[in-house]
């Protein structure tokens, strides 16, 4: 909803606020674009019965990323009844936005002016048709009768890697950084003839006749003519009190995909028992437990600190041991940097010999007959996840540079709120999935075969180049180009996951965007992890009635696996695809992979279609490189 008009101007799913249209993002509506405002402007007082999203593991992970003040995960404000009564209370509830860019252009006469100049008006008079809301030119020189002409957002904005966003300074630009000699508030025009970026966009000043083409500020040389970043944070309505810090400004077209990247965390609601459950609760309530001096104080603190109500099941010694483990881990140095570990508890549940009791959020089933005989050499275990619940939290966003899925320190995270945030937006989705564990002896033998091959070395070198080109000047201290290298087995597991996802989509009717993956690959602490979870993760009915789980039945899984591996042998882009290697000077992170054979949608892949190569799974050239030199 528009903050100044208190009426809906569009609608999005809650999941969009996690990945596409969250706080600080520009959202294209049919007739104008808007910016989602910061958390201080989200109004929950008009939603009488909203419920907090509870997931202790995810909340602890959010706090571990530096957001120590966050105490809860909240869904987007929403009330039922908008369709029945668009002018009622539900029509005035939503996520607040503001028009952005702040400059508009008349589609009839090309007049260019700020929204607050009173040159343009706004109408949103049809409650049942919020998509028809629009700005219009109140007094147009070219259209003096009939409906007033629509005004649209000017095409250009400025952004920097520190997360700042600003309007393009059209008046200063057309006057070469000065002011108009003939008018204090000059009348500008934008002659927009279309074309690529700004090559055919000319800014004119009517009082003095000055004109200048936007192509002058395009490209590397044009960037030198842009002003310094002012540190503007329009979603918070202020300028960054820390300033910008000298980040380089970039000229963007409204709608550019790199103007906003979500920085999110997600976790499956898996059961936790014993010490792991206690550790999660200590992490969740660390603000209250951090100052505990010794175990002798615990009996007294149990009577006065509310957080201890959730720790009644454990003894003082167990609680103190958990506090010490968390305190030591928080000071652990380099090994503790990076995103919090949300995968280990999930892997422990999926790989356990005995599955946990079924709940409304998490129900697993293993076929008593085990893995189908034809797939004994492919999978070590197959589990049907009949019920899953995934919770996602938006912790920040970046501009121009997408956040690394494993290392949050490589980019500057923009804040969601002006002050200290006590909550972050979250959403939850329920679905189902298939968990596949691969045999350790199969992967270990394959790793020995390919570890020192030239092909795998090309992948390592490409990863080092990628990090050097992107991050070498941003990290204080020694720079390790191979830091957080995912490892050889990750490439094989990730490639197999994409092959299965694409086959499920082609054969069974699921859109690939309705599926997600979680790869459980080996770590330093547990090098023998080798699992793939493919699951539905969209907030609608697709895939929630057992359709995906049924694909883990012996006949269906055998058919899917065989088809996935067989079709990986060929790509319609071969031989270009089959021969591709990430060789110098390229810094892309995939080998024999492309949109035809392996790539999936961005919301499906956990690593942005990186670390993929068909030759490491099937024998498209050298059989020794393939995890499965002979297809099942």
PDB file of N, CA and C in Angstrom, residues 362-403:
ATOM      1  N   UNK A 362       7.044 -31.870  10.157  1.00  0.00           N
ATOM      2  CA  UNK A 362       8.159 -32.674   9.656  1.00  0.00           C
ATOM      3  C   UNK A 362       7.809 -34.150   9.765  1.00  0.00           C
ATOM      4  N   UNK A 363       7.612 -34.779   8.633  1.00  0.00           N
ATOM      5  CA  UNK A 363       7.286 -36.201   8.600  1.00  0.00           C
ATOM      6  C   UNK A 363       8.125 -36.887   7.534  1.00  0.00           C
ATOM      7  N   UNK A 364       8.912 -37.873   7.946  1.00  0.00           N
ATOM      8  CA  UNK A 364       9.763 -38.622   7.034  1.00  0.00           C
ATOM      9  C   UNK A 364       9.313 -40.077   6.981  1.00  0.00           C
ATOM     10  N   UNK A 365       9.556 -40.695   5.815  1.00  0.00           N
ATOM     11  CA  UNK A 365       9.254 -42.116   5.669  1.00  0.00           C
ATOM     12  C   UNK A 365      10.320 -42.769   4.807  1.00  0.00           C
ATOM     13  N   UNK A 366      10.802 -43.905   5.269  1.00  0.00           N
ATOM     14  CA  UNK A 366      11.802 -44.667   4.518  1.00  0.00           C
ATOM     15  C   UNK A 366      11.174 -45.997   4.104  1.00  0.00           C
ATOM     16  N   UNK A 367      11.323 -46.350   2.826  1.00  0.00           N
ATOM     17  CA  UNK A 367      10.780 -47.609   2.329  1.00  0.00           C
ATOM     18  C   UNK A 367      11.452 -48.774   3.061  1.00  0.00           C
ATOM     19  N   UNK A 368      10.679 -49.666   3.658  1.00  0.00           N
ATOM     20  CA  UNK A 368      11.303 -50.785   4.398  1.00  0.00           C
ATOM     21  C   UNK A 368      12.140 -51.691   3.508  1.00  0.00           C
ATOM     22  N   UNK A 369      11.890 -51.684   2.188  1.00  0.00           N
ATOM     23  CA  UNK A 369      12.678 -52.506   1.266  1.00  0.00           C
ATOM     24  C   UNK A 369      13.988 -51.827   0.857  1.00  0.00           C
ATOM     25  N   UNK A 370      14.192 -50.585   1.301  1.00  0.00           N
ATOM     26  CA  UNK A 370      15.440 -49.894   0.992  1.00  0.00           C
ATOM     27  C   UNK A 370      15.484 -49.337  -0.421  1.00  0.00           C
ATOM     28  N   UNK A 371      16.691 -49.099  -0.902  1.00  0.00           N
ATOM     29  CA  UNK A 371      16.905 -48.528  -2.231  1.00  0.00           C
ATOM     30  C   UNK A 371      16.558 -49.568  -3.292  1.00  0.00           C
ATOM     31  N   UNK A 372      15.877 -49.175  -4.375  1.00  0.00           N
ATOM     32  CA  UNK A 372      15.598 -50.123  -5.457  1.00  0.00           C
ATOM     33  C   UNK A 372      16.868 -50.800  -5.958  1.00  0.00           C
ATOM     34  N   UNK A 373      16.775 -52.084  -6.296  1.00  0.00           N
ATOM     35  CA  UNK A 373      17.953 -52.849  -6.687  1.00  0.00           C
ATOM     36  C   UNK A 373      18.716 -52.251  -7.835  1.00  0.00           C
ATOM     37  N   UNK A 374      17.996 -51.662  -8.826  1.00  0.00           N
ATOM     38  CA  UNK A 374      18.673 -51.086  -9.991  1.00  0.00           C
ATOM     39  C   UNK A 374      19.478 -49.841  -9.640  1.00  0.00           C
ATOM     40  N   UNK A 375      19.194 -49.255  -8.453  1.00  0.00           N
ATOM     41  CA  UNK A 375      19.856 -47.995  -8.080  1.00  0.00           C
ATOM     42  C   UNK A 375      20.791 -48.168  -6.890  1.00  0.00           C
ATOM     43  N   UNK A 376      21.154 -49.410  -6.552  1.00  0.00           N
ATOM     44  CA  UNK A 376      22.036 -49.647  -5.418  1.00  0.00           C
ATOM     45  C   UNK A 376      23.379 -48.955  -5.587  1.00  0.00           C
ATOM     46  N   UNK A 377      23.852 -48.824  -6.813  1.00  0.00           N
ATOM     47  CA  UNK A 377      25.141 -48.185  -7.073  1.00  0.00           C
ATOM     48  C   UNK A 377      25.027 -46.675  -7.212  1.00  0.00           C
ATOM     49  N   UNK A 378      23.790 -46.147  -7.114  1.00  0.00           N
ATOM     50  CA  UNK A 378      23.578 -44.702  -7.263  1.00  0.00           C
ATOM     51  C   UNK A 378      23.262 -44.062  -5.917  1.00  0.00           C
ATOM     52  N   UNK A 379      22.365 -44.676  -5.157  1.00  0.00           N
ATOM     53  CA  UNK A 379      21.932 -44.108  -3.884  1.00  0.00           C
ATOM     54  C   UNK A 379      22.189 -45.092  -2.744  1.00  0.00           C
ATOM     55  N   UNK A 380      22.555 -44.521  -1.597  1.00  0.00           N
ATOM     56  CA  UNK A 380      22.709 -45.333  -0.389  1.00  0.00           C
ATOM     57  C   UNK A 380      21.455 -45.300   0.461  1.00  0.00           C
ATOM     58  N   UNK A 381      20.633 -44.279   0.271  1.00  0.00           N
ATOM     59  CA  UNK A 381      19.414 -44.156   1.063  1.00  0.00           C
ATOM     60  C   UNK A 381      18.437 -43.250   0.319  1.00  0.00           C
ATOM     61  N   UNK A 382      17.157 -43.541   0.440  1.00  0.00           N
ATOM     62  CA  UNK A 382      16.087 -42.739  -0.152  1.00  0.00           C
ATOM     63  C   UNK A 382      15.040 -42.508   0.923  1.00  0.00           C
ATOM     64  N   UNK A 383      14.705 -41.243   1.167  1.00  0.00           N
ATOM     65  CA  UNK A 383      13.725 -40.887   2.192  1.00  0.00           C
ATOM     66  C   UNK A 383      12.650 -40.004   1.561  1.00  0.00           C
ATOM     67  N   UNK A 384      11.417 -40.327   1.862  1.00  0.00           N
ATOM     68  CA  UNK A 384      10.293 -39.506   1.423  1.00  0.00           C
ATOM     69  C   UNK A 384       9.938 -38.524   2.532  1.00  0.00           C
ATOM     70  N   UNK A 385      10.078 -37.246   2.246  1.00  0.00           N
ATOM     71  CA  UNK A 385       9.720 -36.200   3.207  1.00  0.00           C
ATOM     72  C   UNK A 385       8.276 -35.796   2.923  1.00  0.00           C
ATOM     73  N   UNK A 386       7.356 -36.421   3.633  1.00  0.00           N
ATOM     74  CA  UNK A 386       5.940 -36.210   3.349  1.00  0.00           C
ATOM     75  C   UNK A 386       5.459 -34.840   3.822  1.00  0.00           C
ATOM     76  N   UNK A 387       6.107 -34.296   4.834  1.00  0.00           N
ATOM     77  CA  UNK A 387       5.775 -32.956   5.312  1.00  0.00           C
ATOM     78  C   UNK A 387       7.057 -32.210   5.635  1.00  0.00           C
ATOM     79  N   UNK A 388       7.144 -31.004   5.118  1.00  0.00           N
ATOM     80  CA  UNK A 388       8.277 -30.121   5.405  1.00  0.00           C
ATOM     81  C   UNK A 388       7.750 -28.721   5.668  1.00  0.00           C
ATOM     82  N   UNK A 389       8.451 -28.026   6.512  1.00  0.00           N
ATOM     83  CA  UNK A 389       8.159 -26.602   6.741  1.00  0.00           C
ATOM     84  C   UNK A 389       9.466 -25.844   6.668  1.00  0.00           C
ATOM     85  N   UNK A 390       9.521 -24.882   5.771  1.00  0.00           N
ATOM     86  CA  UNK A 390      10.725 -24.054   5.617  1.00  0.00           C
ATOM     87  C   UNK A 390      10.392 -22.622   6.015  1.00  0.00           C
ATOM     88  N   UNK A 391      11.248 -22.018   6.813  1.00  0.00           N
ATOM     89  CA  UNK A 391      11.089 -20.631   7.239  1.00  0.00           C
ATOM     90  C   UNK A 391      12.230 -19.819   6.671  1.00  0.00           C
ATOM     91  N   UNK A 392      11.891 -18.676   6.098  1.00  0.00           N
ATOM     92  CA  UNK A 392      12.892 -17.798   5.482  1.00  0.00           C
ATOM     93  C   UNK A 392      12.842 -16.438   6.151  1.00  0.00           C
ATOM     94  N   UNK A 393      13.980 -15.841   6.358  1.00  0.00           N
ATOM     95  CA  UNK A 393      14.066 -14.525   6.990  1.00  0.00           C
ATOM     96  C   UNK A 393      14.912 -13.601   6.129  1.00  0.00           C
ATOM     97  N   UNK A 394      14.451 -12.375   5.952  1.00  0.00           N
ATOM     98  CA  UNK A 394      15.210 -11.354   5.232  1.00  0.00           C
ATOM     99  C   UNK A 394      16.021 -10.569   6.250  1.00  0.00           C
ATOM    100  N   UNK A 395      17.349 -10.634   6.153  1.00  0.00           N
ATOM    101  CA  UNK A 395      18.212  -9.978   7.138  1.00  0.00           C
ATOM    102  C   UNK A 395      18.826  -8.689   6.611  1.00  0.00           C
ATOM    103  N   UNK A 396      18.728  -8.447   5.326  1.00  0.00           N
ATOM    104  CA  UNK A 396      19.296  -7.247   4.735  1.00  0.00           C
ATOM    105  C   UNK A 396      19.261  -7.365   3.233  1.00  0.00           C
ATOM    106  N   UNK A 397      19.907  -6.404   2.570  1.00  0.00           N
ATOM    107  CA  UNK A 397      19.987  -6.461   1.110  1.00  0.00           C
ATOM    108  C   UNK A 397      21.258  -5.772   0.652  1.00  0.00           C
ATOM    109  N   UNK A 398      21.627  -6.017  -0.572  1.00  0.00           N
ATOM    110  CA  UNK A 398      22.794  -5.372  -1.169  1.00  0.00           C
ATOM    111  C   UNK A 398      22.392  -4.768  -2.504  1.00  0.00           C
ATOM    112  N   UNK A 399      23.211  -3.876  -2.992  1.00  0.00           N
ATOM    113  CA  UNK A 399      23.016  -3.300  -4.324  1.00  0.00           C
ATOM    114  C   UNK A 399      24.272  -3.532  -5.159  1.00  0.00           C
ATOM    115  N   UNK A 400      24.062  -3.778  -6.423  1.00  0.00           N
ATOM    116  CA  UNK A 400      25.108  -3.968  -7.429  1.00  0.00           C
ATOM    117  C   UNK A 400      25.829  -5.301  -7.273  1.00  0.00           C
ATOM    118  N   UNK A 401      26.199  -5.692  -6.053  1.00  0.00           N
ATOM    119  CA  UNK A 401      26.884  -6.961  -5.801  1.00  0.00           C
ATOM    120  C   UNK A 401      25.954  -7.920  -5.087  1.00  0.00           C
ATOM    121  N   UNK A 402      25.763  -9.096  -5.651  1.00  0.00           N
ATOM    122  CA  UNK A 402      24.940 -10.092  -4.981  1.00  0.00           C
ATOM    123  C   UNK A 402      25.716 -10.692  -3.808  1.00  0.00           C
ATOM    124  N   UNK A 403      25.042 -11.001  -2.704  1.00  0.00           N
ATOM    125  CA  UNK A 403      25.744 -11.587  -1.549  1.00  0.00           C
ATOM    126  C   UNK A 403      26.196 -13.001  -1.852  1.00  0.00           C
TER     127      UNK A 403
END
